[in-house]
Coordinates of C-alpha atoms in Angstrom, one line a residue:
Chain R
M1 CA 0.0 0.0 0.0
A2 CA 2.9 2.4 0.8
K3 CA 4.0 2.3 -2.8
N4 CA 0.4 3.1 -3.9
I5 CA 0.3 6.2 -1.6
R6 CA 3.5 7.6 -3.1
S7 CA 2.0 7.6 -6.6
Y8 CA -0.4 10.2 -5.3
M9 CA 2.4 12.5 -4.3
P10 CA 3.0 15.4 -4.6
L11 CA -0.5 16.5 -3.9
S12 CA -1.9 19.6 -5.5
E13 CA -2.3 22.6 -3.2
T14 CA -6.1 22.2 -3.2
A15 CA -5.9 18.5 -2.3
Y16 CA -3.3 19.1 0.3
Y17 CA -5.4 21.7 2.1
I18 CA -8.5 19.6 1.9
L19 CA -6.7 16.7 3.7
L20 CA -5.1 19.1 6.1
S21 CA -8.4 20.5 7.1
L22 CA -9.7 17.0 8.0
N23 CA -8.2 16.9 11.4
Q24 CA -11.8 16.3 12.4
P25 CA -14.9 15.2 10.4
R26 CA -16.3 18.0 8.4
H27 CA -19.0 18.8 5.8
G28 CA -18.0 19.8 2.3
Y29 CA -18.8 23.5 3.0
G30 CA -17.1 23.2 6.4
I31 CA -13.9 22.4 4.6
I32 CA -14.2 25.4 2.3
K33 CA -14.8 27.7 5.3
Y34 CA -12.0 26.1 7.4
V35 CA -9.4 26.4 4.6
E36 CA -10.3 30.0 4.0
Q37 CA -9.9 30.7 7.7
L38 CA -6.6 28.7 7.9
T39 CA -5.0 30.5 4.9
D40 CA -6.4 34.0 5.9
G41 CA -8.5 34.1 2.8
R42 CA -5.7 33.3 0.4
I43 CA -7.4 30.1 -0.8
T44 CA -11.2 30.0 -1.4
L45 CA -12.0 26.6 -2.7
G46 CA -14.7 26.5 -5.4
S47 CA -17.5 24.1 -4.7
G48 CA -16.8 22.2 -7.9
T49 CA -13.2 21.7 -6.9
I50 CA -14.2 20.5 -3.5
Y51 CA -16.7 18.1 -5.0
T52 CA -14.4 16.5 -7.6
T53 CA -11.4 16.3 -5.2
L54 CA -13.4 14.7 -2.4
G55 CA -14.9 12.3 -5.0
K56 CA -11.4 11.3 -6.2
M57 CA -10.1 11.0 -2.6
S58 CA -12.9 8.8 -1.4
K59 CA -12.5 6.6 -4.5
A60 CA -8.9 6.2 -3.6
K61 CA -10.0 5.3 0.0
F62 CA -8.1 8.3 1.5
I63 CA -11.3 9.6 3.0
T64 CA -14.5 8.0 4.1
V65 CA -18.0 9.2 4.0
F66 CA -20.8 9.0 6.5
L67 CA -23.8 10.9 7.6
D68 CA -24.6 13.0 10.6
R69 CA -27.9 13.4 12.4
E70 CA -29.3 15.7 9.7
R71 CA -28.3 13.1 7.1
K72 CA -25.7 15.4 5.7
T73 CA -22.5 13.9 4.3
I74 CA -19.4 14.3 6.3
Y75 CA -15.9 13.4 5.5
E76 CA -13.1 11.9 7.5
L77 CA -9.6 10.7 6.8
T78 CA -9.0 6.9 6.7
S79 CA -5.8 5.4 8.1
E80 CA -4.4 5.5 4.5
G81 CA -5.4 9.1 4.2
K82 CA -3.6 9.9 7.4
Q83 CA -0.6 8.1 6.1
L84 CA -0.6 10.1 2.9
L85 CA -1.0 13.4 4.8
R86 CA 1.9 12.5 7.1
L87 CA 4.2 11.7 4.1
E88 CA 3.1 14.9 2.4
I89 CA 3.7 17.0 5.6
E90 CA 7.2 15.5 5.8
R91 CA 7.9 16.4 2.2
I92 CA 6.7 19.9 2.5
K93 CA 8.8 20.4 5.6
T94 CA 11.9 19.4 3.6
V95 CA 10.8 21.7 0.8
Y96 CA 10.5 24.5 3.4
K97 CA 13.9 23.8 4.9
D98 CA 15.6 23.8 1.5
T99 CA 13.8 27.0 0.5
L100 CA 15.0 28.8 3.6
Y101 CA 18.6 27.6 3.0
Q102 CA 18.6 28.7 -0.6
E103 CA 16.9 31.9 0.2
R104 CA 19.7 32.8 2.5
L105 CA 22.2 32.1 -0.3
F106 CA 20.4 34.3 -2.7
D107 CA 20.2 37.1 -0.1
E108 CA 23.9 36.9 0.6
E109 CA 24.7 36.9 -3.2
S110 CA 22.7 40.0 -3.7
K111 CA 24.4 41.8 -0.8
M112 CA 27.9 41.2 -2.3
Chain A
M1 CA -27.9 -23.4 19.6
K2 CA -27.2 -22.3 16.1
K3 CA -29.5 -21.4 13.3
V4 CA -28.6 -20.8 9.6
K5 CA -30.9 -18.9 7.4
C6 CA -30.7 -18.3 3.7
R7 CA -31.6 -15.0 2.1
P8 CA -31.0 -15.1 -1.6
F9 CA -31.5 -11.5 -2.6
W10 CA -30.3 -9.9 0.7
S11 CA -28.1 -7.3 -0.9
Y12 CA -30.8 -6.0 -3.2
D13 CA -32.7 -4.6 -0.3
I14 CA -30.2 -3.9 2.5
L15 CA -32.7 -1.9 4.5
K16 CA -35.1 -4.8 4.6
T17 CA -32.2 -7.2 5.5
Q18 CA -31.2 -4.9 8.3
E19 CA -34.8 -4.9 9.6
W20 CA -34.9 -8.6 9.3
L21 CA -31.6 -9.0 11.3
T22 CA -33.0 -6.7 14.0
K23 CA -36.2 -8.7 14.1
Q24 CA -34.2 -12.0 14.5
G25 CA -32.4 -10.3 17.4
E26 CA -35.7 -9.4 19.0
K27 CA -36.6 -13.1 18.8
G28 CA -33.4 -14.0 20.5
Y29 CA -31.3 -14.9 17.5
Q30 CA -28.2 -12.8 17.2
V31 CA -26.3 -12.9 14.0
V32 CA -22.7 -14.1 14.3
S33 CA -21.5 -14.6 10.7
F34 CA -22.6 -14.6 7.2
N35 CA -21.6 -16.3 4.0
P36 CA -21.9 -14.1 0.8
I37 CA -21.5 -17.1 -1.5
F38 CA -24.4 -19.2 -0.1
R39 CA -26.2 -16.0 0.9
S40 CA -26.7 -17.4 4.4
F41 CA -26.7 -15.9 7.8
S42 CA -25.8 -17.8 11.0
F43 CA -27.4 -17.0 14.2
K44 CA -26.8 -17.8 17.8
K45 CA -29.5 -18.3 20.4
D46 CA -29.1 -15.6 22.9
N47 CA -31.1 -13.1 25.0
P48 CA -33.6 -11.2 23.0
T49 CA -32.4 -7.6 22.4
S50 CA -33.7 -4.6 20.5
K51 CA -30.3 -3.7 19.1
R52 CA -30.3 -2.3 15.5
Y53 CA -28.2 -4.1 13.0
I54 CA -26.7 -2.3 10.0
V55 CA -25.0 -3.7 6.9
I56 CA -22.3 -1.7 5.1
Y57 CA -21.0 -2.1 1.6
D58 CA -17.5 -0.9 1.2
K59 CA -15.8 -2.3 -1.9
G60 CA -12.3 -3.5 -1.7
Q61 CA -11.8 -2.4 1.9
N62 CA -9.9 -5.4 3.1
D63 CA -10.0 -4.3 6.6
S64 CA -13.3 -3.2 8.3
P65 CA -14.8 -0.2 6.5
A66 CA -13.2 3.1 7.4
F67 CA -16.6 4.2 8.6
A68 CA -16.4 2.4 11.9
S69 CA -12.7 2.6 12.5
N70 CA -13.0 5.8 14.5
L71 CA -16.5 5.3 15.9
V72 CA -17.4 3.8 19.2
E73 CA -21.1 3.8 18.5
Y74 CA -21.0 0.6 16.5
D75 CA -19.6 -2.9 17.0
K76 CA -18.5 -5.0 14.2
I77 CA -20.1 -8.4 14.1
A78 CA -19.1 -10.0 10.9
H79 CA -17.1 -9.0 7.9
T80 CA -16.3 -10.2 4.4
R81 CA -14.5 -8.6 1.6
N82 CA -17.1 -6.1 0.6
Y83 CA -19.7 -6.3 3.4
S84 CA -19.7 -5.8 7.1
I85 CA -22.4 -6.2 9.7
F86 CA -22.5 -3.8 12.6
V87 CA -24.6 -3.5 15.6
Q88 CA -25.6 -0.2 17.0
K89 CA -24.5 0.2 20.6
V90 CA -26.2 3.5 21.5
E91 CA -29.8 4.4 21.2
K92 CA -29.3 7.6 19.2
P93 CA -25.9 7.6 17.4
E94 CA -24.2 10.8 16.3
Y95 CA -23.1 9.3 13.0
F96 CA -24.8 7.1 10.4
P97 CA -23.4 5.0 7.6
S98 CA -23.6 6.3 4.1
Y99 CA -25.3 4.0 1.6
D100 CA -23.7 5.9 -1.4
Q101 CA -21.5 3.0 -2.4
L102 CA -24.2 0.4 -2.2
L103 CA -26.6 2.6 -4.1
S104 CA -24.2 3.1 -6.9
R105 CA -23.5 -0.6 -7.1
N106 CA -27.2 -1.4 -7.1
Q107 CA -27.9 1.3 -9.7
K108 CA -25.3 -0.3 -12.0
I109 CA -26.8 -3.7 -11.6
K110 CA -30.2 -2.2 -12.3
Y111 CA -29.0 -0.5 -15.5
V112 CA -27.3 -3.6 -16.8
T113 CA -30.4 -5.9 -16.2
G114 CA -32.6 -3.2 -17.6
I115 CA -30.6 -3.0 -20.8
I116 CA -30.6 -6.9 -21.2
L117 CA -34.3 -7.0 -20.6
L118 CA -34.9 -4.2 -23.2
M119 CA -32.8 -6.0 -25.8
Q120 CA -34.6 -9.2 -25.1
F121 CA -37.9 -7.5 -25.4
I122 CA -37.0 -6.0 -28.8
L123 CA -35.7 -9.4 -30.0
F124 CA -39.0 -10.9 -28.9
I125 CA -41.3 -8.2 -30.2
L126 CA -39.8 -8.2 -33.7
P127 CA -40.8 -11.7 -34.8
V128 CA -44.0 -11.6 -32.8
S129 CA -45.1 -8.4 -34.5
M130 CA -44.1 -9.7 -37.9
I131 CA -46.2 -12.8 -37.4
L132 CA -49.1 -10.7 -36.1
L133 CA -48.9 -8.3 -38.9
S134 CA -48.8 -11.0 -41.5
A135 CA -51.7 -12.7 -39.8
L136 CA -53.8 -9.5 -39.7
I137 CA -52.9 -7.6 -42.8
G138 CA -51.5 -10.4 -45.0
G139 CA -53.4 -13.5 -46.0
G140 CA -53.0 -15.2 -42.7
I141 CA -50.5 -17.8 -41.7
S142 CA -50.2 -21.3 -43.0
V143 CA -48.2 -23.7 -40.9
E144 CA -46.5 -26.5 -42.7
Y145 CA -46.5 -29.7 -40.8
E146 CA -44.9 -32.9 -41.8
P147 CA -46.8 -35.8 -40.5
G148 CA -45.0 -38.9 -39.4
G149 CA -43.8 -38.0 -36.0
I150 CA -41.1 -40.2 -34.6
T151 CA -40.2 -42.8 -37.2
A152 CA -37.1 -44.2 -35.7
P153 CA -37.2 -46.0 -32.4
L154 CA -36.3 -43.9 -29.4
T155 CA -32.6 -44.1 -28.9
T156 CA -30.7 -43.1 -25.7
Q157 CA -29.0 -40.3 -27.6
A158 CA -32.3 -38.8 -28.7
L159 CA -33.6 -39.2 -25.1
L160 CA -30.6 -37.4 -23.7
E161 CA -30.9 -34.6 -26.3
G162 CA -34.5 -34.2 -25.3
I163 CA -33.7 -34.0 -21.6
L164 CA -31.0 -31.5 -22.3
E165 CA -33.3 -29.4 -24.3
I166 CA -35.9 -29.4 -21.6
L167 CA -33.2 -28.5 -19.1
F168 CA -32.0 -25.6 -21.2
L169 CA -35.6 -24.4 -21.5
F170 CA -36.0 -24.4 -17.8
M171 CA -32.7 -22.7 -17.2
S172 CA -33.5 -19.9 -19.6
M173 CA -36.9 -19.5 -18.1
F174 CA -35.3 -19.4 -14.6
A175 CA -32.7 -16.8 -15.9
Q176 CA -35.6 -14.7 -17.3
V177 CA -37.5 -14.8 -14.1
W178 CA -34.4 -14.0 -12.2
L179 CA -33.6 -11.0 -14.4
I180 CA -37.1 -9.6 -14.1
Y181 CA -37.2 -10.1 -10.4
S182 CA -33.8 -8.5 -9.9
Y183 CA -34.8 -5.5 -11.9
L184 CA -38.1 -4.9 -10.1
K185 CA -36.7 -5.5 -6.7
L186 CA -33.8 -3.1 -7.3
R187 CA -36.1 -0.5 -8.7
M188 CA -38.0 -0.5 -5.5
S189 CA -35.1 -0.7 -3.0
N190 CA -33.1 1.9 -4.9
K191 CA -35.9 4.4 -4.5
K192 CA -35.7 3.8 -0.8
L193 CA -32.0 4.2 -0.7
E194 CA -32.1 7.3 -2.9
K195 CA -34.4 8.9 -0.4
L196 CA -32.1 7.9 2.5
C197 CA -29.1 9.3 0.6
G198 CA -30.9 12.5 -0.3
E199 CA -30.6 11.7 -4.0
D200 CA -34.3 11.9 -4.8
I201 CA -33.9 15.3 -6.2
D202 CA -37.1 17.2 -6.5
L203 CA -37.0 18.7 -10.0
S204 CA -39.8 21.1 -9.3
F205 CA -37.2 23.8 -8.5
T206 CA -37.1 24.5 -12.2
V207 CA -40.3 26.5 -11.4
P208 CA -39.2 28.9 -8.7
T209 CA -42.3 29.3 -6.5
S210 CA -40.9 32.6 -5.1
T211 CA -41.2 34.4 -8.4
I212 CA -43.7 32.4 -10.3
M213 CA -46.4 30.9 -8.2
N214 CA -48.4 29.0 -10.7
K215 CA -49.4 28.8 -14.4
A216 CA -51.8 31.7 -14.0
S217 CA -49.2 34.1 -12.7
L218 CA -46.9 32.9 -15.4
Q219 CA -49.5 33.9 -18.0
Q220 CA -50.0 37.2 -16.2
L221 CA -46.3 38.0 -16.3
K222 CA -46.2 37.1 -20.0
K223 CA -49.2 39.4 -20.7
E224 CA -47.5 42.3 -18.9
K225 CA -44.4 41.6 -21.0
K226 CA -42.3 41.3 -17.9
L227 CA -41.3 37.8 -18.7
V228 CA -39.0 37.2 -21.6
R229 CA -38.6 33.8 -23.1
K230 CA -35.5 32.9 -25.1
M231 CA -35.0 29.7 -27.0
K232 CA -31.7 28.1 -27.5
I233 CA -30.9 24.8 -29.0
G234 CA -27.7 22.9 -28.5
W235 CA -26.3 25.6 -26.3
F236 CA -24.4 23.1 -24.1
Y237 CA -22.0 22.4 -26.9
S238 CA -20.3 25.6 -26.2
P239 CA -21.1 26.1 -22.5
D240 CA -18.6 28.9 -21.9
K241 CA -20.1 31.1 -24.6
H242 CA -23.5 30.4 -23.2
V243 CA -22.4 31.5 -19.8
Q244 CA -21.2 34.7 -21.2
W245 CA -24.5 35.3 -22.9
L246 CA -26.4 34.7 -19.6
E247 CA -24.1 37.0 -17.7
A248 CA -24.5 39.7 -20.4
M249 CA -28.3 39.3 -20.1
E250 CA -28.0 39.8 -16.3
S251 CA -25.9 43.0 -16.8
K252 CA -28.7 44.3 -19.0
G253 CA -31.1 43.6 -16.2
Y254 CA -32.6 40.4 -17.4
H255 CA -32.7 38.0 -14.5
L256 CA -32.8 34.4 -15.3
V257 CA -35.7 32.9 -13.3
R258 CA -36.1 29.4 -14.7
M259 CA -35.3 27.1 -17.5
S260 CA -37.6 24.6 -19.2
R261 CA -37.4 20.9 -18.2
I262 CA -35.4 19.9 -21.3
G263 CA -33.3 23.0 -20.9
N264 CA -33.9 24.7 -24.3
S265 CA -35.8 27.7 -23.1
F266 CA -34.8 30.4 -20.7
Y267 CA -37.2 32.7 -18.9
F268 CA -36.0 36.1 -17.8
I269 CA -37.7 38.8 -15.8
K270 CA -36.8 42.4 -16.4
G271 CA -35.2 44.0 -13.3
I272 CA -32.2 46.0 -12.3
P273 CA -28.8 45.1 -13.8
R274 CA -26.7 42.9 -11.5
H275 CA -23.5 41.0 -11.3
M276 CA -24.1 37.3 -11.8
K277 CA -21.7 34.4 -12.3
Y278 CA -22.9 31.4 -14.1
H279 CA -21.4 28.0 -14.5
V280 CA -22.5 25.1 -16.7
D281 CA -21.4 21.9 -14.9
Y282 CA -21.1 18.4 -16.3
Q283 CA -21.1 15.7 -13.7
S284 CA -21.7 12.1 -14.6
K285 CA -23.2 11.1 -11.3
K286 CA -25.5 12.9 -9.0
N287 CA -24.6 12.7 -5.4
P288 CA -26.3 14.5 -2.5
T289 CA -23.1 16.2 -1.6
Y290 CA -23.0 17.8 -5.0
F291 CA -26.1 19.8 -4.3
Q292 CA -25.3 20.4 -0.6
V293 CA -21.8 21.8 -1.3
N294 CA -22.9 24.0 -4.1
E295 CA -25.9 25.4 -2.4
E296 CA -24.1 26.1 0.8
S297 CA -21.4 27.9 -1.2
G298 CA -24.1 30.2 -2.5
W299 CA -24.8 28.7 -5.9
K300 CA -28.3 28.6 -7.1
L301 CA -29.4 25.7 -9.3
F302 CA -31.3 26.8 -12.4
F303 CA -31.3 23.6 -14.3
T304 CA -30.3 20.0 -14.1
S305 CA -30.8 17.1 -16.5
I306 CA -33.2 14.4 -15.4
T307 CA -30.6 11.7 -16.1
R308 CA -28.4 10.6 -13.3
Y309 CA -25.4 10.0 -15.6
F310 CA -24.1 12.5 -18.1
A311 CA -26.0 15.3 -16.4
I312 CA -25.7 18.9 -17.1
S313 CA -26.5 21.5 -14.5
V314 CA -26.6 25.3 -14.6
W315 CA -25.5 27.1 -11.5
G316 CA -25.6 30.8 -10.8
Q317 CA -24.5 33.1 -8.0
E318 CA -24.9 36.8 -7.5
Y319 CA -21.8 38.8 -6.4
K320 CA -20.6 42.3 -5.5
D321 CA -16.9 42.7 -6.3
I322 CA -15.1 39.5 -6.9
A323 CA -16.7 36.8 -9.0
P324 CA -16.9 33.5 -7.3
Q325 CA -15.1 30.6 -8.9
Y326 CA -16.8 27.3 -9.4
Y327 CA -13.5 25.6 -10.0
S328 CA -10.8 27.4 -8.0
D329 CA -8.1 25.2 -9.5
Q330 CA -7.2 25.8 -13.2
E331 CA -6.3 22.1 -13.5
D332 CA -9.8 21.2 -12.4
K333 CA -11.3 23.6 -14.8
V334 CA -9.4 22.0 -17.7
K335 CA -10.2 18.5 -16.5
H336 CA -13.9 19.3 -16.3
A337 CA -13.9 20.7 -19.9
K338 CA -12.0 17.6 -21.1
K339 CA -14.4 15.2 -19.5
F340 CA -17.3 17.2 -20.9
M341 CA -15.8 17.2 -24.4
L342 CA -14.7 13.5 -24.5
S343 CA -17.9 12.0 -23.2
Y344 CA -19.7 13.5 -26.1
I345 CA -17.2 13.2 -28.9
V346 CA -16.4 9.5 -28.2
W347 CA -19.8 8.6 -29.6
M348 CA -20.5 11.6 -31.8
L349 CA -17.5 11.3 -34.0
P350 CA -18.1 7.5 -34.7
M351 CA -21.7 8.3 -35.3
S352 CA -20.8 11.0 -37.8
V353 CA -18.4 8.7 -39.6
M354 CA -21.1 6.0 -39.7
Y355 CA -23.6 8.4 -41.2
F356 CA -21.1 9.5 -43.8
V357 CA -20.5 5.8 -44.7
I358 CA -24.3 5.2 -44.9
F359 CA -24.6 8.3 -47.0
G360 CA -21.9 7.0 -49.4
I361 CA -23.6 3.6 -49.7
S362 CA -27.0 5.0 -50.3
I363 CA -25.8 7.6 -52.9
Y364 CA -23.9 4.7 -54.6
G365 CA -27.1 2.6 -54.6
F366 CA -29.0 5.6 -56.0
I367 CA -26.7 6.0 -58.9
Q368 CA -26.3 2.3 -59.6
I369 CA -29.8 0.9 -59.2
Q370 CA -32.4 1.8 -61.8
F371 CA -35.3 1.2 -59.3
F372 CA -34.2 4.0 -57.0
R373 CA -33.5 6.4 -59.8
D374 CA -37.1 6.0 -61.0
I375 CA -38.5 7.2 -57.7
S376 CA -36.6 10.5 -57.6
W377 CA -37.9 11.7 -54.2
L378 CA -36.0 8.9 -52.6
V379 CA -32.9 11.1 -52.9
I380 CA -34.0 12.7 -49.7
T381 CA -32.7 9.7 -47.7
P382 CA -29.0 10.1 -48.5
I383 CA -29.4 13.9 -47.9
I384 CA -30.8 13.2 -44.4
F385 CA -27.9 10.9 -43.7
L386 CA -25.4 13.5 -44.9
L387 CA -27.0 16.2 -42.8
T388 CA -27.1 14.0 -39.7
G389 CA -23.4 13.2 -40.1
L390 CA -22.5 16.9 -40.6
E391 CA -24.5 17.8 -37.5
F392 CA -22.6 15.3 -35.3
L393 CA -19.4 16.6 -36.8
Y394 CA -20.4 20.2 -36.1
F395 CA -21.3 19.5 -32.4
S396 CA -18.0 17.6 -31.9
F397 CA -16.1 20.5 -33.5
R398 CA -17.8 23.0 -31.1
L399 CA -17.0 20.9 -28.1
I400 CA -13.3 20.6 -29.1
R401 CA -13.2 24.4 -29.6
Y402 CA -14.7 24.9 -26.2
Y403 CA -12.1 22.7 -24.6
N404 CA -9.3 24.6 -26.4
R405 CA -10.7 27.9 -25.2
V406 CA -10.8 26.6 -21.6
K407 CA -7.2 25.3 -21.9
A408 CA -5.9 28.5 -23.3
S409 CA -7.6 30.6 -20.6

């Protein structure tokens, strides 16, 4: 399964933020609102994007679907989804570290 | 004490099966395992309880379905590759299983059996109608019968062949009954599931009761010339241009209020100009989330096809400064356009080629065969074939252009 997960990486920014927002079960619209809040309004996910991405993710078994008391669909990460998110977080951390390092080099060069 | 009970079509009506399992529990028989091959459930004699049982379909989930992995409200009883049985531990749980996957499975089975039955019906009706027609209009039917019957003594081979033939007859009859039963049963249970999944979409929204109360008020509006009706045919072959047209109408003050059920007429009411963003969406499967997410995001539905698959929906949203994006991701936008285009041109282009070939054959026949040339009006047939072929080609061309425009944007 681990090999399978890697084939989904790297995730698109949209997909990454959707997975990231699922630290608790949420509705589709709840995800949109939460991502907007998390990114200070930088990312406003379109409802079509949310719908297609969630569909793809649940087909790949990264998220699961159930209903709440009002029979509204809510989404939650599966164990595979959590695994994928962990791997992706690690990858982005390295990207971030490399970016900081290179940024410093660029800054020093421009000073000289 | 153990009890095994068979339930042949248990998955065709899961809700009933769930009820049945709960009833068995009330009688004191608690389900312990089940066998999907023999379609049998094993029960254990225990204290009668009023616990509710639920069955979940989760395809290819080798472990227990993800649904219950985090929930403490349900206990897993039995589990096979695609199905799991759970028992509800609390009276009023916070979460419920989704029957989405099961519904789409059952819908697929229903479609396939429906198509088989339809084909059989056509194959059956053709010879029957031919015989009937010849009996009614023609000079009746004469049956040729050769007397003589069995001349040779009955051999074992002939006997075996006869038995086999009867067996085949019974088997085909059984298959027929099975198909019809499956279809009818699924039709009924799918309706129940659709209701539960929120997929029984009420299409009456195409008549917005807030603006147009009834037919009389519609007539009244038409009389006062407040209502403008525009007809458009084949607009969905260039959805982006159509969206521009709708938005331009809105900026002129024509508010779209409704569309006809087939989607070829648009009703506008004259008002003040406003900013409106429209989107023509193509989704092959309707899912309750689809409508939930869009409506909560502020999109209003103006039209959706009656079909579940290959459905086109028209969404609109009013805005002040920044236009809302239906697809916030450029990649999604292009993918959507690609899916839209491909799902039409995969059958339209072959159809157009086929019509051109038929046109070629018929025009050749027209030139070659004296009989056709004598009846000159028959030339209309190849012309119709040519026009149909050109039409399919034109629609495909428009869809490809649409895709290219989206890609370049």
